[in-house]
Amino acid sequence: MIYQRPQKITLHGHSVAVVISQSMYERLTNNQLTLTAFMQNSPFFGIEETIFEREQTLTRDFEL
């Protein structure tokens, strides 16, 4: 039986994995840029005046 769409694998009723075709896997993974290449392709690359301001709010208290 040949499936054209991804097939979910479940464990106790919860989706835990997906099986995809080799061609879909290659299409999804062969087009990956490194982080450096991604940043260099940004429209903001080379702009020196860009100012990123840090959020100054205090952190919240929480319990684990």
Short mmCIF file of C-alpha atoms in Angstrom, two decimals:
data_model
loop_
_atom_site.label_atom_id
_atom_site.label_comp_id
_atom_site.label_asym_id
_atom_site.label_seq_id
_atom_site.Cartn_x
_atom_site.Cartn_y
_atom_site.Cartn_z
CA MET A 1 0.00 0.00 0.00
CA ILE A 2 1.52 3.36 -1.04
CA TYR A 3 0.52 6.47 0.89
CA GLN A 4 0.82 9.92 -0.65
CA ARG A 5 0.43 11.84 2.60
CA PRO A 6 2.39 11.73 5.89
CA GLN A 7 1.28 8.93 8.19
CA LYS A 8 0.97 9.51 11.95
CA ILE A 9 2.22 6.98 14.46
CA THR A 10 0.36 6.96 17.75
CA LEU A 11 1.13 5.57 21.19
CA HIS A 12 -1.77 5.17 23.58
CA GLY A 13 -3.85 7.47 21.37
CA HIS A 14 -1.28 10.31 21.21
CA SER A 15 0.60 11.22 18.05
CA VAL A 16 4.32 10.56 18.65
CA ALA A 17 5.88 10.44 15.18
CA VAL A 18 5.22 10.98 11.48
CA VAL A 19 6.37 8.85 8.55
CA ILE A 20 6.99 10.79 5.33
CA SER A 21 8.22 9.80 1.90
CA GLN A 22 11.88 10.08 0.96
CA SER A 23 11.09 12.79 -1.61
CA MET A 24 9.22 14.87 0.98
CA TYR A 25 12.08 14.47 3.46
CA GLU A 26 14.61 15.63 0.87
CA ARG A 27 12.43 18.59 -0.09
CA LEU A 28 12.15 19.63 3.56
CA THR A 29 15.83 19.18 4.47
CA ASN A 30 17.81 20.15 1.36
CA ASN A 31 16.73 23.76 1.50
CA GLN A 32 18.22 24.56 4.90
CA LEU A 33 20.34 27.68 5.31
CA THR A 34 22.91 28.05 8.04
CA LEU A 35 22.09 30.65 10.66
CA THR A 36 24.85 32.87 9.25
CA ALA A 37 23.45 32.66 5.71
CA PHE A 38 19.94 33.31 7.00
CA MET A 39 21.07 36.45 8.85
CA GLN A 40 23.09 37.67 5.87
CA ASN A 41 20.02 37.33 3.64
CA SER A 42 17.98 39.50 5.99
CA PRO A 43 16.82 42.87 4.63
CA PHE A 44 18.39 44.38 7.77
CA PHE A 45 21.88 43.00 7.04
CA GLY A 46 24.42 45.81 6.86
CA ILE A 47 22.18 48.50 8.34
CA GLU A 48 24.20 50.07 11.12
CA GLU A 49 21.45 52.39 12.44
CA THR A 50 19.19 49.56 13.57
CA ILE A 51 18.63 49.83 17.31
CA PHE A 52 17.10 46.95 19.20
CA GLU A 53 15.81 48.03 22.58
CA ARG A 54 15.65 45.61 25.45
CA GLU A 55 12.37 45.08 27.31
CA GLN A 56 12.85 46.61 30.79
CA THR A 57 9.94 44.95 32.63
CA LEU A 58 10.67 42.91 35.73
CA THR A 59 10.46 39.16 35.74
CA ARG A 60 7.50 37.36 37.26
CA ASP A 61 7.57 35.11 40.32
CA PHE A 62 6.40 31.57 39.69
CA GLU A 63 6.51 28.21 41.37
CA LEU A 64 7.65 25.00 39.76
#
